[in-house]
């Protein structure tokens, strides 16, 4: 169990640029989740995958956001035409499918849009 | 929609004190409840996971209880240490498999 890995740890980008984040879940976890956390708030759900299928998307996930999980392994979260309001910590978590399992989170990617 | 509330928002205690953090949720139809710790600028570290059928879980100096019918959980920290200073978040897992998080309690343990 090597934990959930996220890359990069920090990203500073200019408004209007595209950014992509990567998450590598725990290998035996077939569910992968993306959350966003702003300062002083709890994490908010964005989307989740079971294997390669994206099963749910939050209304927070605007058309500028897209997530993929090819082959059911790692996942990428892309934000196009970034805005200052996208500045946040983006957290990835993985879990086994059954409801009684908990989540394991990665260390997050801190995005700053200037 | 599930709403999770944590009280207090911030807490400052002298080293060695025992303390209780509170978490309440509005919908009792949960799979489980998980307590996390978050250090500034970092990700979340899982502390304790309580299934909906359980009443409490213990790990070292930490004890978490769950009263599903009343929508409440507590995290008890015994003999607090400065290294316990962090933000503590509770999250409930609901059918449909999302977690809903509270806004956290920021704990400072003063040496």
XYZ file of N, CA and C in Angstrom:
675
model
N 0.865 -1.190 0.000
C 0.000 0.000 0.000
C 0.899 1.237 0.000
N 1.050 1.874 -1.201
C 1.941 3.020 -1.285
C 1.176 4.309 -1.108
N -0.124 4.269 -0.863
C -0.883 5.481 -0.662
C -1.323 6.091 -1.980
N -2.042 7.201 -1.865
C -2.534 7.932 -3.029
C -1.529 9.029 -3.356
N -1.099 9.095 -4.595
C -0.113 10.083 -5.017
C -0.746 11.122 -5.925
N -0.400 12.378 -5.688
C -0.899 13.456 -6.539
C 0.272 14.280 -7.061
N 0.136 14.728 -8.289
C 1.204 15.486 -8.915
C 0.605 16.560 -9.841
N 1.093 17.811 -9.788
C 2.143 18.304 -8.907
C 1.595 18.633 -7.520
N 2.454 18.981 -6.600
C 2.009 19.406 -5.278
C 1.496 20.844 -5.313
N 2.159 21.658 -6.116
C 1.772 23.064 -6.245
C 1.789 23.446 -7.715
N 0.859 24.321 -8.097
C 0.830 24.815 -9.460
C 0.390 26.269 -9.431
N 1.220 27.134 -10.015
C 0.849 28.536 -10.184
C 0.682 28.767 -11.663
N -0.448 29.327 -12.054
C -0.713 29.529 -13.468
C -1.372 30.887 -13.680
N -1.228 31.391 -14.881
C -1.873 32.654 -15.216
C -3.320 32.396 -15.641
N -4.157 33.330 -15.330
C -5.570 33.233 -15.714
C -5.681 32.981 -17.214
N -6.534 32.038 -17.574
C -6.737 31.718 -18.981
C -5.951 30.521 -19.475
N -4.958 30.098 -18.690
C -4.164 28.929 -19.078
C -4.899 27.649 -18.682
N -4.505 26.560 -19.325
C -5.034 25.235 -18.971
C -4.062 24.543 -18.023
N -4.601 23.778 -17.093
C -3.759 22.999 -16.175
C -4.303 21.577 -16.093
N -3.401 20.651 -15.814
C -3.792 19.246 -15.653
C -3.125 18.684 -14.413
N -3.905 17.976 -13.604
C -3.394 17.329 -12.403
C -3.532 15.820 -12.565
N -2.639 15.115 -11.885
C -2.673 13.653 -11.953
C -2.852 13.054 -10.570
N -3.569 11.951 -10.512
C -3.753 11.200 -9.272
C -3.515 9.725 -9.542
N -2.682 9.117 -8.722
C -2.481 7.665 -8.766
C -3.075 7.068 -7.497
N -4.138 6.300 -7.612
C -4.799 5.756 -6.413
C -4.051 4.536 -5.893
N -4.490 4.033 -4.761
C -4.018 2.754 -4.251
C -4.450 1.680 -5.251
N -3.546 0.788 -5.583
C -3.756 -0.083 -6.751
C -5.004 -0.954 -6.643
N -5.343 -1.420 -5.446
C -6.507 -2.314 -5.360
C -7.823 -1.571 -5.160
N -7.778 -0.239 -5.132
C -9.005 0.553 -4.989
C -9.598 0.825 -6.360
N -10.861 0.443 -6.550
C -11.446 0.677 -7.858
C -12.254 1.973 -7.922
N -12.404 2.649 -6.799
C -13.097 3.946 -6.837
C -12.091 5.066 -6.625
N -12.278 6.129 -7.386
C -11.400 7.289 -7.316
C -12.263 8.539 -7.312
N -11.929 9.463 -6.426
C -12.739 10.658 -6.207
C -11.865 11.901 -6.337
N -12.463 12.957 -6.832
C -11.848 14.280 -6.823
C -12.703 15.204 -5.956
N -12.007 15.947 -5.084
C -12.637 16.949 -4.245
C -11.882 18.260 -4.398
N -12.560 19.348 -4.108
C -11.932 20.670 -4.098
C -12.143 21.298 -2.733
N -11.082 21.930 -2.230
C -11.168 22.555 -0.906
C -10.634 23.976 -0.979
N -11.452 24.921 -0.581
C -11.003 26.305 -0.468
C -10.712 26.623 0.989
N -10.013 27.715 1.200
C -9.503 28.054 2.525
C -10.621 28.122 3.558
N -10.455 27.409 4.653
C -11.419 27.463 5.749
C -12.667 26.624 5.546
N -12.715 25.893 4.444
C -13.891 25.066 4.153
C -13.524 23.589 4.130
N -14.534 22.744 4.283
C -14.312 21.326 4.086
C -14.257 21.003 2.605
N -13.714 19.859 2.254
C -13.665 19.458 0.843
C -15.065 19.315 0.250
N -15.192 19.698 -1.023
C -16.459 19.562 -1.750
C -16.276 18.573 -2.889
N -17.244 17.697 -3.032
C -17.199 16.656 -4.034
C -17.237 17.240 -5.442
N -16.383 16.725 -6.325
C -16.394 17.113 -7.740
C -16.895 15.972 -8.623
N -16.236 14.798 -8.507
C -16.606 13.696 -9.379
C -16.010 12.410 -8.837
N -16.556 11.265 -9.289
C -15.905 10.011 -8.945
C -16.019 8.990 -10.062
N -15.074 8.052 -10.051
C -14.966 6.977 -11.021
C -15.039 5.636 -10.306
N -15.705 4.713 -10.943
C -15.550 3.315 -10.569
C -14.886 2.646 -11.756
N -13.687 2.173 -11.510
C -12.826 1.706 -12.608
C -12.688 2.867 -13.608
N -12.963 2.634 -14.884
C -12.767 3.722 -15.847
C -14.025 4.552 -16.069
N -15.136 4.157 -15.465
C -16.406 4.857 -15.694
C -16.589 6.022 -14.723
N -16.886 7.179 -15.279
C -17.185 8.356 -14.452
C -18.663 8.287 -14.093
N -18.967 8.002 -12.825
C -20.338 7.700 -12.437
C -21.120 8.902 -11.935
N -20.431 9.901 -11.457
C -21.156 11.053 -10.923
C -20.306 12.300 -11.045
N -20.968 13.408 -11.374
C -20.307 14.699 -11.471
C -21.120 15.719 -10.702
N -20.449 16.532 -9.923
C -21.115 17.598 -9.187
C -21.440 18.758 -10.123
N -22.425 19.541 -9.711
C -22.710 20.761 -10.479
C -21.586 21.769 -10.357
N -20.687 21.552 -9.364
C -19.515 22.423 -9.245
C -18.588 22.259 -10.434
N -18.685 21.113 -11.099
C -17.781 20.796 -12.205
C -18.325 21.431 -13.481
N -17.842 22.658 -13.758
C -18.338 23.363 -14.937
C -17.770 22.732 -16.203
N -18.206 23.265 -17.343
C -17.746 22.745 -18.638
C -16.244 22.905 -18.819
N -15.629 23.758 -18.028
C -14.175 23.955 -18.161
C -13.380 22.833 -17.495
N -14.069 22.030 -16.714
C -13.413 20.938 -15.992
C -13.688 19.616 -16.703
N -12.666 18.800 -16.819
C -12.878 17.450 -17.327
C -11.960 16.491 -16.595
N -12.473 15.315 -16.306
C -11.698 14.300 -15.608
C -11.763 13.010 -16.397
N -10.660 12.282 -16.355
C -10.592 11.000 -17.046
C -9.897 9.986 -16.153
N -10.178 8.744 -16.423
C -9.473 7.653 -15.736
C -9.322 6.506 -16.732
N -8.404 6.675 -17.667
C -8.223 5.644 -18.689
C -7.745 4.348 -18.068
N -8.336 3.258 -18.502
C -7.942 1.928 -18.037
C -8.151 1.728 -16.540
N -8.886 2.598 -15.918
C -9.209 2.399 -14.517
C -8.042 2.489 -13.563
N -6.962 3.151 -13.981
C -5.801 3.246 -13.089
C -5.685 4.685 -12.598
N -4.700 5.447 -13.108
C -4.549 6.828 -12.676
C -5.664 7.680 -13.271
N -5.817 8.872 -12.711
C -6.824 9.814 -13.211
C -6.180 11.174 -13.447
N -6.737 11.910 -14.369
C -6.328 13.291 -14.591
C -7.535 14.207 -14.467
N -7.285 15.393 -13.929
C -8.287 16.441 -13.836
C -7.733 17.645 -14.586
N -8.431 18.081 -15.631
C -7.985 19.216 -16.414
C -8.931 20.383 -16.200
N -8.357 21.551 -16.039
C -9.135 22.784 -15.982
C -8.709 23.654 -17.159
N -9.659 23.989 -17.992
C -9.361 24.843 -19.136
C -9.705 26.300 -18.804
N -8.951 27.205 -19.420
C -9.224 28.653 -19.272
C -9.407 28.999 -17.794
N -8.384 28.748 -17.008
C -8.487 28.924 -15.561
C -8.909 30.339 -15.191
N -9.643 30.404 -14.082
C -10.103 31.670 -13.510
C -9.572 31.765 -12.088
N -9.550 32.980 -11.547
C -9.023 33.150 -10.189
C -9.839 32.354 -9.181
N -11.116 32.193 -9.428
C -11.970 31.409 -8.539
C -11.657 29.931 -8.518
N -10.807 29.474 -9.434
C -10.404 28.063 -9.435
C -9.287 27.803 -8.438
N -8.715 28.850 -7.876
C -7.640 28.687 -6.891
C -8.171 27.915 -5.695
N -7.540 26.795 -5.405
C -8.016 25.905 -4.346
C -7.025 24.756 -4.211
N -7.289 23.908 -3.224
C -6.578 22.635 -3.099
C -7.449 21.584 -3.777
N -6.870 20.824 -4.688
C -7.595 19.755 -5.361
C -7.116 18.426 -4.776
N -8.054 17.717 -4.179
C -7.743 16.498 -3.445
C -8.277 15.287 -4.185
N -7.475 14.248 -4.225
C -7.884 12.984 -4.810
C -7.965 11.950 -3.685
N -8.931 11.067 -3.763
C -9.071 9.998 -2.786
C -9.435 8.713 -3.513
N -9.104 7.598 -2.906
C -9.519 6.326 -3.477
C -10.124 5.445 -2.399
N -10.866 4.453 -2.841
C -11.605 3.605 -1.918
C -11.945 2.295 -2.617
N -12.191 1.260 -1.827
C -12.828 0.082 -2.388
C -14.294 0.412 -2.616
N -14.938 -0.407 -3.428
C -16.283 -0.051 -3.887
C -17.342 -0.121 -2.804
N -17.256 -1.058 -1.902
C -18.350 -1.260 -0.959
C -18.464 -0.106 0.019
N -19.693 0.191 0.409
C -19.981 1.382 1.185
C -19.318 1.449 2.533
N -18.949 0.292 3.098
C -18.406 0.343 4.451
C -16.916 0.638 4.493
N -16.308 0.853 3.337
C -14.908 1.245 3.325
C -14.787 2.755 3.418
N -13.677 3.196 3.995
C -13.402 4.621 4.072
C -12.549 5.069 2.901
N -12.206 6.324 2.935
C -11.380 6.922 1.889
C -9.932 7.016 2.341
N -9.005 6.969 1.359
C -7.621 7.355 1.576
C -7.335 8.533 0.660
N -6.889 9.612 1.227
C -6.629 10.830 0.458
C -5.162 10.967 0.104
N -4.922 11.651 -1.008
C -3.585 12.081 -1.359
C -3.255 13.398 -0.675
N -2.074 13.902 -0.943
C -1.615 15.139 -0.306
C -2.169 16.387 -0.969
N -2.798 16.230 -2.115
C -3.443 17.361 -2.771
C -2.533 18.120 -3.720
N -3.160 18.857 -4.620
C -2.471 19.801 -5.504
C -3.023 21.180 -5.202
N -2.144 22.084 -4.798
C -2.555 23.458 -4.514
C -2.427 24.265 -5.789
N -3.557 24.768 -6.294
C -3.578 25.585 -7.498
C -3.761 27.048 -7.128
N -2.879 27.882 -7.674
C -3.017 29.327 -7.533
C -3.102 29.925 -8.926
N -4.189 30.643 -9.194
C -4.386 31.306 -10.480
C -4.156 32.803 -10.284
N -3.180 33.340 -11.009
C -2.827 34.764 -10.829
C -3.235 35.584 -12.038
N -30.499 17.202 1.052
C -29.055 17.082 0.962
C -28.459 16.976 2.361
N -27.482 16.115 2.517
C -26.806 15.936 3.807
C -26.030 17.187 4.175
N -26.163 17.644 5.408
C -25.374 18.763 5.912
C -24.629 18.309 7.151
N -23.356 18.658 7.189
C -22.494 18.253 8.297
C -21.967 19.511 8.980
N -22.108 19.545 10.283
C -21.706 20.721 11.058
C -20.716 20.305 12.132
N -19.676 21.106 12.310
C -18.698 20.817 13.353
C -18.600 21.993 14.317
N -18.641 21.643 15.574
C -18.553 22.645 16.634
C -17.551 22.162 17.675
N -16.637 23.058 18.186
C -16.508 24.456 17.775
C -15.708 24.581 16.484
N -15.682 25.773 15.903
C -14.876 25.995 14.707
C -13.402 26.066 15.055
N -13.102 26.531 16.254
C -11.714 26.623 16.699
C -11.671 26.350 18.189
N -10.561 25.775 18.615
C -10.410 25.381 20.019
C -8.938 25.499 20.381
N -8.678 26.102 21.532
C -7.315 26.241 22.020
C -7.265 25.701 23.440
N -6.373 24.746 23.688
C -6.296 24.121 25.014
C -4.845 24.011 25.449
N -4.589 23.983 26.751
C -3.219 23.740 27.220
C -2.864 22.269 27.084
N -1.603 22.007 26.897
C -1.109 20.641 26.765
C -1.553 19.786 27.949
N -1.940 18.555 27.656
C -2.323 17.623 28.700
C -3.824 17.519 28.928
N -4.564 18.484 28.425
C -6.022 18.440 28.624
C -6.668 17.395 27.731
N -7.780 16.855 28.228
C -8.640 16.015 27.399
C -9.654 16.913 26.709
N -10.025 16.587 25.472
C -10.952 17.457 24.752
C -11.900 16.649 23.871
N -13.002 17.293 23.520
C -14.035 16.659 22.698
C -14.376 17.566 21.534
N -14.356 16.996 20.338
C -14.796 17.693 19.131
C -16.131 17.093 18.701
N -17.009 17.934 18.227
C -18.362 17.504 17.893
C -18.646 17.589 16.404
N -19.439 16.650 15.930
C -19.855 16.601 14.533
C -21.321 16.201 14.500
N -22.124 16.921 13.754
C -23.532 16.541 13.617
C -23.901 16.504 12.137
N -24.844 15.627 11.805
C -25.272 15.480 10.414
C -26.783 15.356 10.372
N -27.359 15.780 9.251
C -28.810 15.941 9.204
C -29.559 14.679 8.765
N -28.924 13.814 8.005
C -29.597 12.626 7.489
C -28.909 11.393 8.048
N -29.658 10.575 8.783
C -29.048 9.424 9.463
C -28.791 8.239 8.522
N -29.184 8.346 7.262
C -28.957 7.249 6.301
C -27.524 7.314 5.782
N -26.609 6.837 6.608
C -25.196 6.879 6.251
C -24.622 5.479 6.252
N -23.551 5.285 5.460
C -22.806 4.025 5.530
C -21.827 4.053 6.701
N -21.113 5.151 6.815
C -20.108 5.277 7.858
C -19.748 6.735 8.068
N -18.938 6.975 9.069
C -18.438 8.301 9.382
C -16.948 8.185 9.609
N -16.213 9.134 9.058
C -14.758 9.073 9.147
C -14.247 10.399 9.695
N -13.301 10.301 10.616
C -12.613 11.483 11.139
C -11.246 11.576 10.472
N -10.917 12.809 10.049
C -9.647 13.078 9.394
C -8.915 14.190 10.142
N -7.614 14.176 9.952
C -6.771 15.274 10.423
C -6.154 15.940 9.203
N -6.077 17.270 9.220
C -5.444 18.003 8.130
C -4.492 19.038 8.701
N -3.217 18.923 8.353
C -2.233 19.928 8.718
C -2.254 21.030 7.656
N -1.827 22.239 8.022
C -1.920 23.372 7.080
C -1.290 23.066 5.731
N -2.048 23.291 4.662
C -1.544 23.107 3.307
C -1.348 21.663 2.889
N -1.832 20.734 3.679
C -1.614 19.314 3.394
C -2.917 18.609 3.061
N -2.796 17.336 2.686
C -3.973 16.519 2.440
C -4.570 16.016 3.744
N -5.510 15.098 3.625
C -6.229 14.571 4.785
C -5.660 13.219 5.204
N -5.478 13.063 6.497
C -5.029 11.794 7.061
C -6.179 11.181 7.836
N -6.535 9.952 7.499
C -7.630 9.289 8.185
C -7.234 8.914 9.605
N -8.113 9.204 10.545
C -7.865 8.880 11.952
C -8.688 7.668 12.379
N -9.986 7.746 12.176
C -10.884 6.686 12.618
C -12.051 6.584 11.650
N -12.506 5.349 11.427
C -13.660 5.073 10.585
C -14.667 4.293 11.414
N -15.873 4.801 11.513
C -16.933 4.119 12.276
C -18.031 3.723 11.306
N -18.355 2.436 11.284
C -19.452 1.971 10.441
C -20.777 2.371 11.082
N -21.832 2.413 10.259
C -23.130 2.857 10.767
C -23.675 1.942 11.858
N -23.205 0.687 11.886
C -23.683 -0.269 12.889
C -22.871 -0.222 14.182
N -21.801 0.565 14.183
C -20.923 0.628 15.351
C -21.248 1.844 16.207
N -20.821 1.763 17.455
C -21.044 2.873 18.384
C -19.773 3.681 18.610
N -18.603 2.991 18.552
C -17.361 3.727 18.767
C -16.175 2.974 18.193
N -15.097 3.732 18.018
C -13.830 3.192 17.579
C -12.726 3.900 18.356
N -11.661 3.163 18.622
C -10.554 3.723 19.401
C -9.254 3.471 18.678
N -8.362 4.466 18.754
C -7.009 4.299 18.244
C -6.093 5.152 19.104
N -5.305 4.487 19.936
C -4.392 5.221 20.806
C -5.132 6.180 21.721
N -4.777 7.450 21.655
C -5.417 8.464 22.504
C -6.734 8.981 21.931
N -7.142 8.462 20.813
C -8.349 8.934 20.139
C -9.491 7.945 20.321
N -10.673 8.490 20.582
C -11.883 7.674 20.657
C -12.990 8.417 19.940
N -13.623 7.759 18.980
C -14.730 8.373 18.260
C -15.996 7.604 18.550
N -17.068 8.317 18.782
C -18.368 7.693 19.010
C -19.332 8.103 17.917
N -20.349 7.283 17.727
C -21.375 7.573 16.724
C -22.745 7.248 17.282
N -23.640 8.241 17.224
C -25.051 8.025 17.546
C -25.821 8.362 16.277
N -26.053 7.339 15.460
C -26.634 7.580 14.136
C -28.045 8.145 14.239
N -28.807 7.652 15.190
C -30.205 8.077 15.278
C -30.346 9.560 15.581
N -29.394 10.086 16.356
C -29.466 11.519 16.683
C -28.584 12.345 15.760
N -27.861 11.690 14.851
C -27.024 12.415 13.893
C -25.824 13.088 14.526
N -25.144 12.376 15.438
C -24.025 12.994 16.142
C -22.841 12.045 16.256
N -21.659 12.647 16.213
C -20.427 11.936 16.487
C -19.519 12.841 17.300
N -18.715 12.231 18.143
C -17.720 12.989 18.893
C -16.365 12.345 18.696
N -15.340 13.182 18.705
C -13.962 12.719 18.710
C -13.336 13.180 20.011
N -12.931 12.219 20.826
C -12.324 12.488 22.123
C -10.819 12.306 21.980
N -10.073 13.327 22.396
C -8.610 13.257 22.377
C -8.130 13.349 23.818
N -7.448 12.311 24.258
C -6.951 12.275 25.628
C -5.537 12.838 25.701
N -5.260 13.499 26.818
C -3.893 13.975 27.108
C -3.293 14.677 25.893
N -3.907 15.758 25.471
C -3.509 16.448 24.233
C -2.042 16.874 24.259
N -1.443 16.880 23.062
C -0.039 17.244 22.873
C 0.057 18.328 21.802
N 1.115 19.130 21.824
C 1.256 20.163 20.772
C 1.206 19.591 19.362
N 1.687 18.365 19.183
C 1.636 17.726 17.864
C 0.236 17.394 17.403
N -0.742 17.496 18.275
C -2.143 17.272 17.887
C -2.727 18.507 17.207
N -2.021 19.619 17.231
C -2.520 20.856 16.619
C -2.703 20.644 15.124
N -3.928 20.857 14.663
C -4.300 20.610 13.263
C -5.778 20.942 13.124
N -6.292 20.791 11.917
C -7.734 20.876 11.705
C -8.296 19.470 11.624
N -9.378 19.243 12.330
C -10.021 17.930 12.375
C -11.353 18.012 11.622
N -11.503 17.117 10.658
C -12.689 17.104 9.803
C -13.440 15.797 9.994
N -14.755 15.879 10.045
C -15.547 14.661 9.997
C -16.258 14.598 8.652
N -16.503 13.391 8.194
C -17.168 13.198 6.903
C -18.076 11.992 6.998
N -19.269 12.088 6.420
C -20.195 10.965 6.390
C -20.305 10.445 4.961
N -20.287 9.128 4.837
C -20.445 8.488 3.529
C -21.891 8.054 3.395
N -22.512 8.495 2.301
C -23.937 8.253 2.114
C -24.169 7.266 0.980
N -25.343 6.676 0.889
C -25.680 5.890 -0.302
C -25.507 6.748 -1.540
N -24.884 6.195 -2.587
C -24.479 7.014 -3.720
C -23.002 7.323 -3.614
N -22.455 7.028 -2.420
C -21.005 6.952 -2.233
C -20.236 8.244 -2.187
N -20.893 9.347 -2.079
C -20.161 10.569 -1.784
C -19.889 10.634 -0.308
N -18.854 11.416 0.035
C -18.651 11.855 1.403
C -19.069 13.313 1.494
N -19.740 13.651 2.578
C -20.019 15.044 2.888
C -19.182 15.425 4.093
N -18.480 16.537 3.952
C -17.559 16.986 4.987
C -18.133 18.140 5.781
N -17.727 18.215 7.048
C -17.929 19.420 7.818
C -16.834 20.431 7.483
N -16.925 21.609 8.064
C -15.926 22.652 7.794
C -14.722 22.544 8.730
N -14.783 21.634 9.691
C -13.609 21.360 10.498
C -13.556 22.131 11.807
N -12.764 21.596 12.723
C -12.419 22.277 13.970
C -10.919 22.470 13.981
N -10.492 23.712 14.103
C -9.062 24.024 14.155
C -8.599 23.941 15.608
N -7.724 23.001 15.896
C -7.258 22.755 17.262
C -5.840 23.273 17.447
N -5.639 24.027 18.509
C -4.301 24.457 18.908
C -4.049 23.966 20.323
N -2.977 23.202 20.499
C -2.584 22.733 21.821
C -1.362 23.527 22.245
N -1.506 24.251 23.328
C -0.467 25.177 23.781
C 0.490 24.464 24.718
N 1.802 24.513 24.416
C 2.775 23.826 25.286
C 2.814 24.434 26.688
